[in-house]
Amino acid sequence: MDLMAGPRGRRLCLATMLEWASHAEDDAGQEFVTAVFYASHDLDPRRGTPALSMLALEGSGPPEIPIRTTADVARLWADAPRGRLDAHTLMSALVASVDAAMYWQAPDGEDVLAATDEMRGPLVEVAAAIEASEAPSWWGAPVDLASQWVVEFDLHDHPAGFEHAGEPATVLANWREAIVEEEYRFHRSYRKRPQEAISGPWWSKPPHALTRTTRSLGDSGPAGLWLIEDSHGPERALVRRAAVPSDANVYEIDGPDAWADLCRRFPIDVTASRRHDWYRTTGEPGPWVLPDWSRVAEYYDGAHLTVAGYLETAGRAIPVGDGASSVLAGWDPDTTYWFAGVRAYGDTEETWVNPDDAGWSREPTAA
C-alpha cells in the first residue's frame, strides 16, 4: 500500500497527524493544528470562505487572516506530538479523508498542502508508521463474501443500497445508453477546452441503482455507515445482511494497475462529459475513459474496491494506454457493486443512528 501515491492516501496521513495533534495536551499540538488550518486556507483555490465564515464577527469588517506557510507546517511538525496508531485513530483519519474527496472541482487546501514538496518528509514518516501498523489489516483484504451488508440511508440525496436496486441487466443496459447519449450531448453542446468553467457527470463507479454492500466492522456496524464520500452527515440508516454467493467471481480493484486493466479491457470513452471536471481535479486534459460496466458484468458477478486500492487510486489520472487516462471517482472504499442478483435478509434488519454526527450506533429496541 503506497499511501503517498494518491491524494486520498496523502490526506489520510495528514488527517492522522491532525488526530494526534488535536488530542495532545501541550501547546505544540494546537500550534500545528492552527498552522495547518491557515496554510490550507491560503492554498485553497476557493480561499476566503471557510476561514472567514469561522472568524468573522458580526458587525465587523473582514478579519485579518494569519499567514502560515507550508514551511511553517513542516517545521512545527518536528515538535508536534506523535500519538498511538490504534484502530480508532486510523478510522477517524480514514473517514476524514474519504469525506473530503471531490472530483468536480480543484483540490481543496488540505489536499494541496499534502501534495507540496515541503510536506513530503513529514507525510512519508506517518505513511511508514501506518503501513507498518496492524490496525488497517483489512484495508487490503478482498471482499468478505461471508459478511456483506446493505446500508440504506434515510436521506434524500443518498440513493438507497437495496430498495431502489433494479434488475442488474436492465440497470446496466440503461446506464450504457445514458452514457452514450451523455457523450453525444456534451460533444455537441460544450466547448472542448478543458479549462472552461463547465461541469457535468464526474463519477466513474457502476450505476448506483445496482445493489452495493460492504463488510461488517463488528460492533461498529458495516463499513458503509462510515466510509462515505461527501457524506452530508446522514443521521439514520437501515442495515441488512446480504445473501452473497460463496463462489461469486468478484473483480478486485486493489490499486491503480487493477483499475487501468479494467479500463483497457472494457473501455468506454467519456472525454466530452468528464474533461472539464477531471481536468480541474487532476490537471490532465484527457482523453478519458472509464470501464463499460455493462461489459464487465459479462465476466464478473461484482466489483470490489479495497480501502488500500481507494487510497492509492482515487482522484488520480491513471494512464490506461494509447494516450488515454481514467479517474476512479465517486466509489466509497470497501464497497462491492453487484452485477448479479443479490438479496438482503429481512430478519437481520437493524436501524443505526448517528445523532449530531457523533458516530454510528444501533438504535435501542423498544422494551
Short mmCIF file of C-alpha atoms in Angstrom, two decimals:
data_model
loop_
_atom_site.label_atom_id
_atom_site.label_comp_id
_atom_site.label_asym_id
_atom_site.label_seq_id
_atom_site.Cartn_x
_atom_site.Cartn_y
_atom_site.Cartn_z
CA MET A 1 0.00 0.00 0.00
CA ASP A 2 1.62 3.24 -1.17
CA LEU A 3 -0.11 5.99 0.78
CA MET A 4 1.90 8.73 -0.93
CA ALA A 5 0.74 7.76 -4.41
CA GLY A 6 -2.66 9.45 -4.41
CA PRO A 7 -4.50 12.40 -2.86
CA ARG A 8 -6.69 10.28 -0.59
CA GLY A 9 -3.70 8.43 0.86
CA ARG A 10 -1.80 11.66 1.48
CA ARG A 11 -4.90 13.18 3.07
CA LEU A 12 -5.16 10.14 5.34
CA CYS A 13 -1.63 10.80 6.57
CA LEU A 14 -2.36 14.48 7.17
CA ALA A 15 -5.60 13.60 8.97
CA THR A 16 -3.66 11.20 11.20
CA MET A 17 -1.24 13.98 12.10
CA LEU A 18 -4.18 16.23 12.96
CA GLU A 19 -5.78 13.45 15.07
CA TRP A 20 -2.61 13.17 17.12
CA ALA A 21 -2.09 16.91 17.45
CA SER A 22 -5.70 17.81 18.26
CA HIS A 23 -5.81 15.33 21.16
CA ALA A 24 -2.46 16.36 22.60
CA GLU A 25 -2.31 18.23 25.89
CA ASP A 26 0.60 20.50 25.01
CA ASP A 27 0.74 23.72 23.01
CA ALA A 28 2.81 22.19 20.21
CA GLY A 29 -0.14 20.12 19.07
CA GLN A 30 -2.50 23.09 18.90
CA GLU A 31 0.10 25.20 17.10
CA PHE A 32 0.40 22.52 14.44
CA VAL A 33 -3.39 22.25 14.00
CA THR A 34 -3.66 26.04 13.69
CA ALA A 35 -0.83 26.20 11.16
CA VAL A 36 -2.46 23.51 9.02
CA PHE A 37 -5.73 25.44 9.08
CA TYR A 38 -4.26 28.74 7.94
CA ALA A 39 -1.77 27.27 5.46
CA SER A 40 -4.58 25.22 3.89
CA HIS A 41 -6.77 28.31 3.71
CA ASP A 42 -4.05 30.19 1.84
CA LEU A 43 -3.56 27.30 -0.60
CA ASP A 44 -7.25 26.69 -1.22
CA PRO A 45 -8.36 27.90 -4.68
CA ARG A 46 -11.66 28.95 -3.07
CA ARG A 47 -9.90 30.68 -0.18
CA GLY A 48 -11.87 33.20 1.78
CA THR A 49 -14.99 31.22 2.54
CA PRO A 50 -14.07 28.61 5.20
CA ALA A 51 -11.82 30.72 7.40
CA LEU A 52 -13.76 33.94 7.01
CA SER A 53 -17.02 32.26 7.98
CA MET A 54 -15.40 30.95 11.16
CA LEU A 55 -13.56 34.12 12.12
CA ALA A 56 -15.84 36.94 11.03
CA LEU A 57 -17.59 38.81 13.80
CA GLU A 58 -21.00 40.28 13.18
CA GLY A 59 -20.76 43.99 12.52
CA SER A 60 -17.01 43.99 11.94
CA GLY A 61 -15.02 44.04 8.76
CA PRO A 62 -13.22 41.07 7.27
CA PRO A 63 -10.84 39.61 9.84
CA GLU A 64 -7.11 39.60 9.34
CA ILE A 65 -6.09 36.08 8.36
CA PRO A 66 -2.77 34.99 9.91
CA ILE A 67 -0.19 33.83 7.38
CA ARG A 68 1.15 30.31 7.75
CA THR A 69 3.19 28.62 5.03
CA THR A 70 3.81 25.00 4.19
CA ALA A 71 7.32 25.51 5.56
CA ASP A 72 5.77 26.62 8.87
CA VAL A 73 3.63 23.47 8.99
CA ALA A 74 6.59 21.20 8.27
CA ARG A 75 8.71 23.00 10.89
CA LEU A 76 6.01 22.75 13.55
CA TRP A 77 5.52 19.06 12.83
CA ALA A 78 9.06 18.42 14.09
CA ASP A 79 7.89 19.31 17.62
CA ALA A 80 4.29 18.12 17.32
CA PRO A 81 3.22 15.09 19.37
CA ARG A 82 3.03 11.61 17.89
CA GLY A 83 0.20 9.52 19.24
CA ARG A 84 -0.89 5.91 19.12
CA LEU A 85 -1.85 4.30 15.83
CA ASP A 86 -4.85 2.45 17.20
CA ALA A 87 -7.90 1.42 15.23
CA HIS A 88 -9.93 4.41 16.41
CA THR A 89 -7.32 6.97 15.31
CA LEU A 90 -6.86 5.37 11.90
CA MET A 91 -10.59 5.00 11.31
CA SER A 92 -11.18 8.65 12.22
CA ALA A 93 -8.44 9.72 9.81
CA LEU A 94 -9.79 7.44 7.07
CA VAL A 95 -13.32 8.81 7.49
CA ALA A 96 -11.96 12.37 7.24
CA SER A 97 -10.02 11.60 4.05
CA VAL A 98 -12.97 9.86 2.39
CA ASP A 99 -15.46 12.57 3.36
CA ALA A 100 -13.19 15.27 1.87
CA ALA A 101 -12.97 13.63 -1.57
CA MET A 102 -14.13 15.76 -4.51
CA TYR A 103 -13.86 15.25 -8.25
CA TRP A 104 -15.86 18.17 -9.62
CA GLN A 105 -13.50 20.97 -8.64
CA ALA A 106 -9.87 21.70 -7.90
CA PRO A 107 -8.38 20.01 -4.80
CA ASP A 108 -9.10 21.83 -1.56
CA GLY A 109 -6.45 23.47 0.59
CA GLU A 110 -5.57 20.44 2.71
CA ASP A 111 -5.16 18.24 -0.38
CA VAL A 112 -2.93 20.91 -1.92
CA LEU A 113 -0.91 21.17 1.32
CA ALA A 114 -0.43 17.41 1.44
CA ALA A 115 0.91 17.42 -2.13
CA THR A 116 3.64 20.05 -1.52
CA ASP A 117 7.34 19.20 -1.51
CA GLU A 118 7.76 20.62 2.00
CA MET A 119 5.21 18.19 3.43
CA ARG A 120 6.56 15.08 1.74
CA GLY A 121 9.04 14.25 4.51
CA PRO A 122 6.54 14.55 7.38
CA LEU A 123 3.87 12.63 5.45
CA VAL A 124 6.30 9.85 4.49
CA GLU A 125 7.06 9.42 8.19
CA VAL A 126 3.39 8.97 9.01
CA ALA A 127 2.74 6.78 5.96
CA ALA A 128 5.52 4.42 7.03
CA ALA A 129 4.06 4.18 10.53
CA ILE A 130 0.56 3.42 9.17
CA GLU A 131 1.83 0.84 6.70
CA ALA A 132 3.79 -0.90 9.47
CA SER A 133 0.86 -0.97 11.89
CA GLU A 134 -1.59 -3.86 12.35
CA ALA A 135 -4.75 -1.77 12.67
CA PRO A 136 -5.60 -1.44 8.95
CA SER A 137 -5.02 -5.11 8.01
CA TRP A 138 -8.49 -5.36 6.43
CA TRP A 139 -7.83 -2.34 4.23
CA GLY A 140 -6.05 -4.52 1.69
CA ALA A 141 -8.34 -7.54 2.03
CA PRO A 142 -10.60 -8.76 -0.79
CA VAL A 143 -14.37 -8.79 -0.46
CA ASP A 144 -15.55 -10.73 2.58
CA LEU A 145 -18.17 -12.97 0.97
CA ALA A 146 -19.18 -14.38 4.37
CA SER A 147 -20.25 -11.00 5.73
CA GLN A 148 -21.72 -8.42 3.39
CA TRP A 149 -24.25 -5.81 4.44
CA VAL A 150 -26.59 -3.44 2.64
CA VAL A 151 -26.82 0.08 4.08
CA GLU A 152 -29.72 2.37 3.20
CA PHE A 153 -29.57 5.95 4.43
CA ASP A 154 -32.65 7.85 5.45
CA LEU A 155 -31.52 10.86 3.47
CA HIS A 156 -32.99 12.13 0.22
CA ASP A 157 -29.72 12.77 -1.58
CA HIS A 158 -28.26 9.37 -0.69
CA PRO A 159 -29.57 6.68 -3.08
CA ALA A 160 -30.59 3.55 -1.21
CA GLY A 161 -28.48 0.44 -1.46
CA PHE A 162 -31.19 -2.19 -1.98
CA GLU A 163 -34.77 -0.99 -2.11
CA HIS A 164 -34.16 1.00 -5.28
CA ALA A 165 -31.94 -1.61 -6.93
CA GLY A 166 -33.34 -2.83 -10.23
CA GLU A 167 -32.71 -5.95 -12.29
CA PRO A 168 -28.96 -5.75 -12.94
CA ALA A 169 -29.12 -6.45 -16.68
CA THR A 170 -31.71 -3.71 -17.16
CA VAL A 171 -29.85 -1.23 -14.95
CA LEU A 172 -26.60 -1.80 -16.84
CA ALA A 173 -28.20 -1.56 -20.27
CA ASN A 174 -29.91 1.70 -19.31
CA TRP A 175 -26.64 3.00 -17.87
CA ARG A 176 -24.74 2.36 -21.09
CA GLU A 177 -27.42 4.01 -23.18
CA ALA A 178 -27.33 7.06 -20.91
CA ILE A 179 -23.52 7.28 -21.15
CA VAL A 180 -23.64 7.26 -24.95
CA GLU A 181 -26.35 9.92 -25.03
CA GLU A 182 -24.46 11.99 -22.45
CA GLU A 183 -21.27 11.92 -24.51
CA TYR A 184 -23.13 12.92 -27.67
CA ARG A 185 -24.83 15.84 -25.91
CA PHE A 186 -21.61 17.17 -24.35
CA HIS A 187 -19.71 16.75 -27.61
CA ARG A 188 -22.27 18.86 -29.46
CA SER A 189 -23.08 21.45 -26.82
CA TYR A 190 -19.93 22.32 -24.90
CA ARG A 191 -16.51 23.69 -25.70
CA LYS A 192 -13.67 21.21 -25.88
CA ARG A 193 -11.10 23.27 -23.94
CA PRO A 194 -10.80 21.52 -20.55
CA GLN A 195 -10.14 24.84 -18.79
CA GLU A 196 -13.70 26.04 -19.44
CA ALA A 197 -15.91 26.54 -16.36
CA ILE A 198 -18.25 23.69 -17.26
CA SER A 199 -19.37 20.85 -15.02
CA GLY A 200 -21.14 17.60 -15.70
CA PRO A 201 -21.05 14.00 -14.52
CA TRP A 202 -17.76 13.30 -12.75
CA TRP A 203 -18.19 9.80 -11.30
CA SER A 204 -16.82 6.54 -12.73
CA LYS A 205 -18.41 3.99 -10.38
CA PRO A 206 -21.02 1.49 -11.57
CA PRO A 207 -24.64 2.73 -11.68
CA HIS A 208 -25.98 3.48 -8.21
CA ALA A 209 -29.19 1.54 -8.90
CA LEU A 210 -27.19 -1.69 -8.52
CA THR A 211 -27.08 -3.37 -5.13
CA ARG A 212 -23.95 -2.49 -3.20
CA THR A 213 -22.59 -3.91 0.01
CA THR A 214 -19.71 -3.53 2.49
CA ARG A 215 -18.17 -5.75 5.16
CA SER A 216 -19.05 -5.76 8.85
CA LEU A 217 -16.73 -3.97 11.26
CA GLY A 218 -18.14 -5.82 14.26
CA ASP A 219 -19.68 -3.61 16.91
CA SER A 220 -19.13 -0.55 14.69
CA GLY A 221 -21.55 -1.89 12.07
CA PRO A 222 -20.92 -2.13 8.32
CA ALA A 223 -18.10 -0.11 6.75
CA GLY A 224 -20.72 1.52 4.54
CA LEU A 225 -22.00 3.50 7.51
CA TRP A 226 -18.67 5.25 7.93
CA LEU A 227 -16.85 5.41 4.61
CA ILE A 228 -18.91 7.87 2.59
CA GLU A 229 -17.53 10.43 0.18
CA ASP A 230 -19.00 13.92 0.64
CA SER A 231 -21.33 12.43 3.24
CA HIS A 232 -23.56 15.40 4.25
CA GLY A 233 -23.85 13.80 7.71
CA PRO A 234 -26.61 11.17 7.44
CA GLU A 235 -28.25 10.52 10.82
CA ARG A 236 -30.21 7.31 10.29
CA ALA A 237 -29.71 4.10 8.30
CA LEU A 238 -31.30 0.72 7.76
CA VAL A 239 -28.82 -2.17 7.74
CA ARG A 240 -29.46 -5.71 6.48
CA ARG A 241 -27.23 -8.69 5.82
CA ALA A 242 -26.88 -9.62 2.15
CA ALA A 243 -27.09 -13.13 0.72
CA VAL A 244 -23.94 -13.33 -1.41
CA PRO A 245 -22.97 -16.48 -3.35
CA SER A 246 -19.95 -18.11 -1.72
CA ASP A 247 -18.42 -18.73 -5.15
CA ALA A 248 -19.07 -15.23 -6.53
CA ASN A 249 -16.50 -14.08 -9.10
CA VAL A 250 -15.65 -10.56 -7.91
CA TYR A 251 -13.14 -8.27 -9.61
CA GLU A 252 -10.80 -6.75 -7.03
CA ILE A 253 -9.71 -3.13 -7.53
CA ASP A 254 -6.70 -3.14 -5.22
CA GLY A 255 -4.69 -0.37 -6.83
CA PRO A 256 -4.06 1.70 -9.97
CA ASP A 257 -2.96 -1.29 -12.05
CA ALA A 258 -6.23 -3.14 -11.44
CA TRP A 259 -8.25 -0.03 -12.37
CA ALA A 260 -6.17 0.58 -15.51
CA ASP A 261 -6.54 -3.07 -16.56
CA LEU A 262 -10.31 -2.86 -16.22
CA CYS A 263 -10.36 0.31 -18.34
CA ARG A 264 -8.13 -1.25 -21.02
CA ARG A 265 -10.24 -4.39 -21.29
CA PHE A 266 -13.64 -2.71 -21.28
CA PRO A 267 -13.16 0.94 -22.28
CA ILE A 268 -15.91 3.42 -22.96
CA ASP A 269 -14.97 6.96 -23.96
CA VAL A 270 -16.20 9.73 -21.66
CA THR A 271 -13.89 12.56 -22.74
CA ALA A 272 -16.63 15.01 -23.67
CA SER A 273 -18.59 14.66 -20.42
CA ARG A 274 -15.67 14.35 -17.97
CA ARG A 275 -12.94 16.55 -19.48
CA HIS A 276 -13.77 19.72 -17.57
CA ASP A 277 -14.30 18.25 -14.08
CA TRP A 278 -11.42 15.78 -14.28
CA TYR A 279 -9.09 18.47 -15.61
CA ARG A 280 -9.84 20.60 -12.54
CA THR A 281 -9.28 17.59 -10.30
CA THR A 282 -6.11 16.18 -11.86
CA GLY A 283 -4.65 18.91 -14.11
CA GLU A 284 -4.66 16.45 -17.01
CA PRO A 285 -6.62 17.15 -20.24
CA GLY A 286 -7.52 13.57 -21.21
CA PRO A 287 -8.72 11.82 -23.34
CA TRP A 288 -10.71 9.96 -20.70
CA VAL A 289 -12.25 6.51 -20.44
CA LEU A 290 -13.98 4.51 -17.74
CA PRO A 291 -14.94 0.83 -17.59
CA ASP A 292 -18.03 -0.13 -19.55
CA TRP A 293 -19.80 -1.78 -16.65
CA SER A 294 -22.32 -3.46 -18.95
CA ARG A 295 -19.40 -5.41 -20.48
CA VAL A 296 -17.63 -6.01 -17.17
CA ALA A 297 -20.82 -7.71 -15.97
CA GLU A 298 -20.44 -10.34 -18.69
CA TYR A 299 -17.34 -11.67 -16.91
CA TYR A 300 -17.82 -10.85 -13.22
CA ASP A 301 -20.55 -11.06 -10.60
CA GLY A 302 -19.39 -7.87 -8.93
CA ALA A 303 -16.53 -5.42 -8.43
CA HIS A 304 -14.98 -4.60 -5.06
CA LEU A 305 -12.80 -1.61 -4.21
CA THR A 306 -10.39 -2.30 -1.36
CA VAL A 307 -9.59 0.51 1.05
CA ALA A 308 -5.92 0.31 0.04
CA GLY A 309 -6.92 0.45 -3.63
CA TYR A 310 -9.04 3.50 -2.93
CA LEU A 311 -6.26 5.32 -1.07
CA GLU A 312 -3.76 4.70 -3.88
CA THR A 313 -6.06 5.26 -6.85
CA ALA A 314 -8.99 7.63 -6.25
CA GLY A 315 -8.66 11.15 -7.65
CA ARG A 316 -5.56 10.48 -9.80
CA ALA A 317 -5.21 10.47 -13.55
CA ILE A 318 -4.41 6.79 -14.17
CA PRO A 319 -2.78 6.09 -17.57
CA VAL A 320 -4.67 3.41 -19.46
CA GLY A 321 -2.81 3.28 -22.79
CA ASP A 322 -2.93 4.85 -26.24
CA GLY A 323 -2.75 8.27 -24.58
CA ALA A 324 -5.97 7.81 -22.59
CA SER A 325 -6.37 8.04 -18.82
CA SER A 326 -9.09 7.40 -16.26
CA VAL A 327 -10.11 8.60 -12.81
CA LEU A 328 -11.57 6.42 -10.09
CA ALA A 329 -14.24 8.76 -8.72
CA GLY A 330 -17.30 8.52 -6.53
CA TRP A 331 -16.71 4.95 -5.28
CA ASP A 332 -16.75 4.55 -1.49
CA PRO A 333 -13.95 2.28 -0.20
CA ASP A 334 -14.74 -1.37 0.57
CA THR A 335 -17.95 -1.14 -1.46
CA THR A 336 -18.87 -4.01 -3.78
CA TYR A 337 -21.23 -3.31 -6.66
CA TRP A 338 -23.14 -6.42 -7.70
CA PHE A 339 -23.84 -7.26 -11.34
CA ALA A 340 -25.60 -10.46 -10.27
CA GLY A 341 -28.81 -10.55 -8.26
CA VAL A 342 -28.22 -10.19 -4.51
CA ARG A 343 -30.95 -10.14 -1.87
CA ALA A 344 -30.98 -8.99 1.73
CA TYR A 345 -32.25 -10.94 4.74
CA GLY A 346 -35.22 -9.13 6.26
CA ASP A 347 -34.78 -10.87 9.63
CA THR A 348 -31.35 -9.26 10.04
CA GLU A 349 -32.70 -5.73 9.74
CA GLU A 350 -31.25 -3.17 12.14
CA THR A 351 -31.62 0.58 12.48
CA TRP A 352 -28.46 2.58 13.16
CA VAL A 353 -28.38 6.22 14.21
CA ASN A 354 -25.77 8.96 14.08
CA PRO A 355 -27.20 11.92 16.05
CA ASP A 356 -25.32 15.18 15.60
CA ASP A 357 -22.73 13.34 13.50
CA ALA A 358 -21.25 11.92 16.72
CA GLY A 359 -20.77 8.35 15.46
CA TRP A 360 -22.96 5.39 14.48
CA SER A 361 -24.63 3.07 16.98
CA ARG A 362 -27.56 0.65 16.94
CA GLU A 363 -30.88 2.24 17.77
CA PRO A 364 -32.13 0.74 21.03
CA THR A 365 -35.08 -1.57 20.53
CA ALA A 366 -38.31 -0.83 22.37
CA ALA A 367 -38.79 -2.92 25.52
#
